[in-house]
Coordinates of C-alpha atoms and ligand atoms in Angstrom, one line a residue:
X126 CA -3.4 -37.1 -28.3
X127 CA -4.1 -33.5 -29.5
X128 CA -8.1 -33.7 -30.2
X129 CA -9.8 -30.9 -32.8
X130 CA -13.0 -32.4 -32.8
X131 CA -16.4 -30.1 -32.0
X132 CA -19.6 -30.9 -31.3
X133 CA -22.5 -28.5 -32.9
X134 CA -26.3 -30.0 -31.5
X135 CA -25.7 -32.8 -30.5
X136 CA -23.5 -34.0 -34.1
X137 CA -19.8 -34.4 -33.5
X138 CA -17.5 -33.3 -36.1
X139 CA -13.9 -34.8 -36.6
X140 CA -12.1 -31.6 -37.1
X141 CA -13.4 -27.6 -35.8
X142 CA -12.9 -26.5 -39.6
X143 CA -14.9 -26.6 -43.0
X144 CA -15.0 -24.5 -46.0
X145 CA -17.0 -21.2 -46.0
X146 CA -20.2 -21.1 -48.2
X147 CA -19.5 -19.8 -51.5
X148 CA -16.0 -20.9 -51.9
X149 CA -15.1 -23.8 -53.7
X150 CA -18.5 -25.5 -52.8
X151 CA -20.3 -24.7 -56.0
X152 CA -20.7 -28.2 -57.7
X153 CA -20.3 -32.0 -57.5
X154 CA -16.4 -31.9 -58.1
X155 CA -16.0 -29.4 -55.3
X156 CA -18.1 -31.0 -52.7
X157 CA -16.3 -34.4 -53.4
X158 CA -12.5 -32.7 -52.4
X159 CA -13.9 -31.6 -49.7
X160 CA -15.7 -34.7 -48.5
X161 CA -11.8 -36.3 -49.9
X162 CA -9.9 -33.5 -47.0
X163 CA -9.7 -33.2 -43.6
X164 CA -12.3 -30.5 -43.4
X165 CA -14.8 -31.5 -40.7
X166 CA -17.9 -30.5 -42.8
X167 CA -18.8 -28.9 -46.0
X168 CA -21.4 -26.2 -46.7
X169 CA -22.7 -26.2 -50.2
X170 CA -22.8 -22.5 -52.4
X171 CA -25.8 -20.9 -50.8
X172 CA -28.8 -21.8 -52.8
X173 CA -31.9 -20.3 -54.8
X174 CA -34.5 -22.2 -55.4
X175 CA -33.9 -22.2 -59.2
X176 CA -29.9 -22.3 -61.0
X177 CA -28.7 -18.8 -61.3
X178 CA -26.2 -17.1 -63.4
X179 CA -25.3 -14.6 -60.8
X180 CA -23.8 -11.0 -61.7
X181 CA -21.5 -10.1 -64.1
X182 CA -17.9 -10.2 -63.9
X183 CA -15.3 -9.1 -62.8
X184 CA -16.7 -10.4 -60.1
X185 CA -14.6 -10.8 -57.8
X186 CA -11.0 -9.2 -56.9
X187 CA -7.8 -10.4 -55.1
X188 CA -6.4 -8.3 -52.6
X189 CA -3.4 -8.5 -50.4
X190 CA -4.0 -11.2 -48.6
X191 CA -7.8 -10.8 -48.5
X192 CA -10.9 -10.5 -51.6
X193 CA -13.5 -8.4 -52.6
X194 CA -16.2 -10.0 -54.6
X195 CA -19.8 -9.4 -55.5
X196 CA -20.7 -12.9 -57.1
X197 CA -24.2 -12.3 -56.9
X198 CA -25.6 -15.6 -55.8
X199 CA -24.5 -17.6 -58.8
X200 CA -25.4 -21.7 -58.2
X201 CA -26.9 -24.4 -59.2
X202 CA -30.1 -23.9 -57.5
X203 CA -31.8 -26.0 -54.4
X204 CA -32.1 -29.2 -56.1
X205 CA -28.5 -30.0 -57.3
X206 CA -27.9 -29.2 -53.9
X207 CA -30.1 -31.4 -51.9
X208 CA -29.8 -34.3 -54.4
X209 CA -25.9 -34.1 -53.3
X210 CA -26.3 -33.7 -49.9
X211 CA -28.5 -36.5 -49.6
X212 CA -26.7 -39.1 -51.8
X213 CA -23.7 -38.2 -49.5
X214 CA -25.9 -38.9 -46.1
X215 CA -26.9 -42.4 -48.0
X216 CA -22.7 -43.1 -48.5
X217 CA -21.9 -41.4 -45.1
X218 CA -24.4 -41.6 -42.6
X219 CA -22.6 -40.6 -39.6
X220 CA -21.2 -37.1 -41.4
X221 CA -23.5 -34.2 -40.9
X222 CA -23.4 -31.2 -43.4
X223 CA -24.2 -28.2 -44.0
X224 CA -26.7 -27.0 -47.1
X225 CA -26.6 -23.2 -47.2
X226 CA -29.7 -21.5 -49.2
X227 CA -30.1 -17.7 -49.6
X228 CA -33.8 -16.9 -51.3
X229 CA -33.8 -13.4 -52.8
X230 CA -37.3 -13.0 -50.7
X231 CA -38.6 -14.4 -47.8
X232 CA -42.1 -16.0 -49.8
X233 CA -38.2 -18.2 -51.7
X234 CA -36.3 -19.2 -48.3
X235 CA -39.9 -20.3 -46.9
X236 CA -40.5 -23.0 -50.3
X237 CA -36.8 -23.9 -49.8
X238 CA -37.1 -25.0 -46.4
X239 CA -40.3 -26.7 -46.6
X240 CA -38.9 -28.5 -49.6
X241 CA -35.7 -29.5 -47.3
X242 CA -38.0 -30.4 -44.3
X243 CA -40.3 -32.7 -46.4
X244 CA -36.5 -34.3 -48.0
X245 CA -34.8 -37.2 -46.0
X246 CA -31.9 -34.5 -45.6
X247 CA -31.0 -34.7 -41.9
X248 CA -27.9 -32.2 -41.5
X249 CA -27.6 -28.8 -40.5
X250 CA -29.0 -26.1 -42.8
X251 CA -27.3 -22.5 -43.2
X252 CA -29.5 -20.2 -43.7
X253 CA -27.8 -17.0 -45.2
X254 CA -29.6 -13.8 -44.0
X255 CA -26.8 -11.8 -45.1
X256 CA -25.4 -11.9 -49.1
X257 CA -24.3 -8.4 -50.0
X258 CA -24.6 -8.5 -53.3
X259 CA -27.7 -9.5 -55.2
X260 CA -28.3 -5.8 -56.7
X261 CA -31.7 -3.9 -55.0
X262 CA -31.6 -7.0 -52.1
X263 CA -30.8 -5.9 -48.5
X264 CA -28.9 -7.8 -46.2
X265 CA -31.9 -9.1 -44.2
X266 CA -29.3 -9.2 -41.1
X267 CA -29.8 -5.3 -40.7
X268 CA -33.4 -5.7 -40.7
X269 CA -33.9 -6.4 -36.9
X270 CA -37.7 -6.6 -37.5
X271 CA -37.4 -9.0 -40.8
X272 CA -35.3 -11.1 -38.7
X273 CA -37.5 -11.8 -36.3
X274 CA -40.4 -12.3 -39.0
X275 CA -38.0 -14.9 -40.7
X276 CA -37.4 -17.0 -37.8
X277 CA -40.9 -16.5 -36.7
X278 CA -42.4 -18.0 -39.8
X279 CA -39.8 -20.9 -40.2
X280 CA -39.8 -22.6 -37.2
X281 CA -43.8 -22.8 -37.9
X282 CA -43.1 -25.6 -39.5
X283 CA -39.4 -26.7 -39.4
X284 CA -37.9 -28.7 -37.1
X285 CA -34.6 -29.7 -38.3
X286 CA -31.3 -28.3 -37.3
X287 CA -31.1 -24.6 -38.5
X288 CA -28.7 -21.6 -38.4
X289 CA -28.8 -18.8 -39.6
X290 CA -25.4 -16.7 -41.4
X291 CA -25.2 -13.2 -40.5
X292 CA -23.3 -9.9 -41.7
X293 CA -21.1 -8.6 -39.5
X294 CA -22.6 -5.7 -36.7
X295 CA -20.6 -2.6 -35.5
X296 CA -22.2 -1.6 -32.2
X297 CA -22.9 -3.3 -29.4
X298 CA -25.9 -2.2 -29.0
X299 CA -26.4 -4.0 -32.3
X300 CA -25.4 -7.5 -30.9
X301 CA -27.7 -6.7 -27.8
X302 CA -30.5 -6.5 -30.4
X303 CA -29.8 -9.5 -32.4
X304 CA -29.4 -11.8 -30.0
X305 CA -32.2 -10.8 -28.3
X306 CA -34.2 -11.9 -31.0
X307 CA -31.9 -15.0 -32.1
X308 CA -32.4 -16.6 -28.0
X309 CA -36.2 -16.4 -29.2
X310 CA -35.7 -19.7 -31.4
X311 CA -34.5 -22.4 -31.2
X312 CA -31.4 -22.4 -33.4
X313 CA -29.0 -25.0 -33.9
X314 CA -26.2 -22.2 -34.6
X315 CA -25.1 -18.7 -35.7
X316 CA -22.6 -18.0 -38.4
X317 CA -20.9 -15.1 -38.4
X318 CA -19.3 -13.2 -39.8
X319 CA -20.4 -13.1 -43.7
X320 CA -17.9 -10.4 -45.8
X321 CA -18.2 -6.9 -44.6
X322 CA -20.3 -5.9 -47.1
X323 CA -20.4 -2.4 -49.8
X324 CA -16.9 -1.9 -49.7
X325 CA -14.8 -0.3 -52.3
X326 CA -11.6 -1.1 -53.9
X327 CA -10.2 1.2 -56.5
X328 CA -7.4 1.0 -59.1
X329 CA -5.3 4.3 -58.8
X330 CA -3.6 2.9 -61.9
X331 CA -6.4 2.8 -64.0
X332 CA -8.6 5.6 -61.8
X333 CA -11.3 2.2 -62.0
X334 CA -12.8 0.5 -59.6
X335 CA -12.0 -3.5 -59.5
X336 CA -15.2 -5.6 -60.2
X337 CA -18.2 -4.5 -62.3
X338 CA -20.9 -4.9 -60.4
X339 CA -22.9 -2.1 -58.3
X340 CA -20.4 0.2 -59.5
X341 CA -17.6 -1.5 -57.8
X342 CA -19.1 -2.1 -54.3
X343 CA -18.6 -5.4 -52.8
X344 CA -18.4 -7.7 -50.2
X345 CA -14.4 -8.0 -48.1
X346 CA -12.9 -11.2 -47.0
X347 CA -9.7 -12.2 -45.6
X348 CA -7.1 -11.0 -43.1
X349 CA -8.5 -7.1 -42.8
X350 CA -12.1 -8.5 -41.5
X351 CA -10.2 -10.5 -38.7
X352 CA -11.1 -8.0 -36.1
X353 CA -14.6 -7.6 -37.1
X354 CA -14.9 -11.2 -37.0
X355 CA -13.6 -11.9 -34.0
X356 CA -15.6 -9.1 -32.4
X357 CA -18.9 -10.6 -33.5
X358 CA -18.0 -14.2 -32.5
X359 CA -17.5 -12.9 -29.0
X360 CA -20.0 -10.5 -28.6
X361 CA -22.7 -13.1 -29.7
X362 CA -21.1 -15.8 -28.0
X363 CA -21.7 -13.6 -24.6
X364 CA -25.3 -13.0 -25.4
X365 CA -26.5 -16.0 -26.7
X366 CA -28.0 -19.1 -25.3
X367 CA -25.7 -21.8 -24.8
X368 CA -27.5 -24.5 -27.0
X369 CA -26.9 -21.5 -29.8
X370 CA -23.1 -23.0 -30.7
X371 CA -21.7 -20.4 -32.8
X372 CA -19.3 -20.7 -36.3
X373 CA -16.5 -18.4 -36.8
X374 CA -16.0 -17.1 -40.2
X375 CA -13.9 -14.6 -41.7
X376 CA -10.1 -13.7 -41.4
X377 CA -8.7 -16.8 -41.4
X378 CA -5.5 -17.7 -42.8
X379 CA -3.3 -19.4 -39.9
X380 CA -3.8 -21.6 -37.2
X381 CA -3.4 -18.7 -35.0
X382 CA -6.5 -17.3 -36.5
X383 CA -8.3 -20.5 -35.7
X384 CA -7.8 -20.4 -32.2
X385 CA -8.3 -17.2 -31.5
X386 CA -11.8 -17.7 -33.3
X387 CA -12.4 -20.7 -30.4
X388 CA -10.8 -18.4 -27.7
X389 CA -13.5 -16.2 -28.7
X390 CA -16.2 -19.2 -28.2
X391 CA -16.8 -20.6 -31.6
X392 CA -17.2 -24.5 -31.6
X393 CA -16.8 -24.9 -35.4
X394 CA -14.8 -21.9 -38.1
X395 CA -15.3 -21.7 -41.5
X396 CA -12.6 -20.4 -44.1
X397 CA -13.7 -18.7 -47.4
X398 CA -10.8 -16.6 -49.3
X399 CA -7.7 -18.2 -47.9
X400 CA -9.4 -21.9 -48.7
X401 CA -10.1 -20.2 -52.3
X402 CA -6.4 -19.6 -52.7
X403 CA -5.0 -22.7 -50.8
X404 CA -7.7 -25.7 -51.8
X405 CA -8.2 -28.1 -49.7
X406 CA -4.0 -28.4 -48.5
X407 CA -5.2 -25.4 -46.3
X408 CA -7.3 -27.7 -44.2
X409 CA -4.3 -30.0 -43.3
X410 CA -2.1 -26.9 -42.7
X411 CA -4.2 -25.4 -40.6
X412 CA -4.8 -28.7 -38.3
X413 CA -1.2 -29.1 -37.6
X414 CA -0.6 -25.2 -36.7
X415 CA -3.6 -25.2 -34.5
X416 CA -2.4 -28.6 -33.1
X417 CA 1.3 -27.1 -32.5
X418 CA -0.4 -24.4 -30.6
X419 CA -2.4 -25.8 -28.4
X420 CA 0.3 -28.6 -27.6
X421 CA 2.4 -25.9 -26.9
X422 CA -0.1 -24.5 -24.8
X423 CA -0.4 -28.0 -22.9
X424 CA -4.6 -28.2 -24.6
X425 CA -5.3 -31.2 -25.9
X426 CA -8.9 -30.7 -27.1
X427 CA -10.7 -27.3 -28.0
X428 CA -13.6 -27.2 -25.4
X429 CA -10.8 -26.8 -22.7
X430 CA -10.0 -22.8 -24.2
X431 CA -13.1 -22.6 -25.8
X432 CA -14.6 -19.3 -25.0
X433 CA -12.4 -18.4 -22.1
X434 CA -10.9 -15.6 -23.4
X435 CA -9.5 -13.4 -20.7
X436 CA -10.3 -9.7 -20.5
X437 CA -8.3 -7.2 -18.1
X438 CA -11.3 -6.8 -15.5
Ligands
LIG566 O1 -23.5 -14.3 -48.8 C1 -22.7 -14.0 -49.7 N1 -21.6 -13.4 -49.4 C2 -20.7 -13.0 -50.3 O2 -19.7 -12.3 -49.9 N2 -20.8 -13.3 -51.6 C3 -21.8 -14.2 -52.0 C4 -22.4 -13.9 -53.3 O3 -22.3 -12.8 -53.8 O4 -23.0 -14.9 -53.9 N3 -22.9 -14.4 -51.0

């Protein structure tokens, strides 16, 4: 019997796959078809501590076979999120989930998370160091040194399962840094990749660029950040500490993508523009392509290729 089940700290999931933050995830009516599919967790839309609007559209772009958006954090802040979440732990105790937030300042994740540790929440929290696209924001993933302050100053005081989503790096030397300061804490998980972010899609029909915010600069997903992806699963999943489990994200649109995210060590993948497109079908497409490879393959659960891709040396 072909088994995709994970395990991520000590929780075990059914299936290796879930949504990625931000897609489909936004309210009560998402979150249910998820919880309905064969997704093996759901992460909510990453949170502020208040609802917000989020920037104006066009906000987002298809591309062939991949997206460009710059959403802007829009959601419906902490709260909705939390009171869902935890009404779902009361119906389905044995489920863990994920609750992403994303505070526009460090003074907002630190109230969010005392406010989750002080809730009877008791799954795993995301939280997103990395959104592109909240206008005048960095991505607090290139800030090595905020990074580190960050961590430093939540795990003062929290003590329940955290990770932490990050952009995707571009230098090895980068990854070196990172983790170094990642295997200070101790983290539940690493995320990555979040959309390549400040990219640029034009219109050579209309001479315009395709969404409206930041003057067109936005954050990529789908097929074209496969590579990018896969490069910063393996590289962290070489420097990190193993009780760091680390989530694939980004390029996913076939089974094939799946398992080459767990050939390059991650226990659990998340899909963000392809589930946006598919819905929740994707999840039950996906399970039987990665199932047909890995019984052609003569796998019948993930840990025995997780990780182990081969190199020439
Ligand atoms: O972290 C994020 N990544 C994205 O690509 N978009 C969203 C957003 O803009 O809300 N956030």
């Amino acid at each position: 019997m072909t088994s995709l089940a994970t395990s991520i700290g000590g929780r075990t999931f059914g299936n290796c796959m879930m949504n990625a933050a931000g897609i489909r995830c936004q309210n009560k009516k998402d979150l249910d078809a998820l919880v309905a599919s064969s997704a093996g967790a759901y992460v909510t839309k990453s949170a502020t501590p208040q609802k917000r609007a989020g920037n104006p559209s066009p906000r987002m772009h298809t591309l062939n076979k991949g997206s460009i958006n710059s959403m802007g954090l829009p959601n419906n802040g902490l709260d909705y999120y939390l009171d869902y979440v935890i009404d779902d732990q009361h119906k389905r105790p044995k489920a863990t989930n994920f609750l992403s937030v994303a505070g526009t300042s460090l003074a907002d994740n630190l109230a969010m998370l005392h406010q989750i540790q002080e809730s009877e929440f008791n799954g795993f929290v995301e939280l997103n160091l990395s959104c592109p696209n909240v206008p005048g924001k960095p991505q607090v993933g290139y800030d090595f040194d905020r990074v580190n302050d960050v961590l430093d100053q939540v795990f003062q005081f929290y003590t329940k399962p955290l990770g932490v989503k990050l952009p995707p790096y571009f230098d090895l030397v980068h990854f070196d840094q990172i983790a170094a300061i990642l295997n200070q804490y101790p983290l539940t998980f690493v995320n990555t990749i979040n959309s390549i972010g400040n990219a640029l899609v034009v219109d050579p029909r209309s001479e315009q660029v395709v969404i409206r915010p930041k003057g067109g600069f936005g954050g990529i997903g789908g097929a074209s950040v496969k590579p990018t992806a896969l490069a910063n699963v393996r590289g962290l999943a070489l420097r990190l500490k193993p009780a760091i489990a680390i989530v694939g994200t980004g390029g996913i649109l076939n089974g094939v993508d799946v398992f080459e995210h767990i050939l390059c060590g991650a226990s659990m993948v998340q899909i963000g523009t392809q589930f946006g497109y598919e819905g929740t079908k994707l999840f039950d497409r996906l399970s039987q392509e990665l199932k047909d490879i890995m019984n052609q393959k003569g796998y019948t659960n993930i840990e025995q290729f997780r990780g182990k891709l081969k190199t020439f040396d």
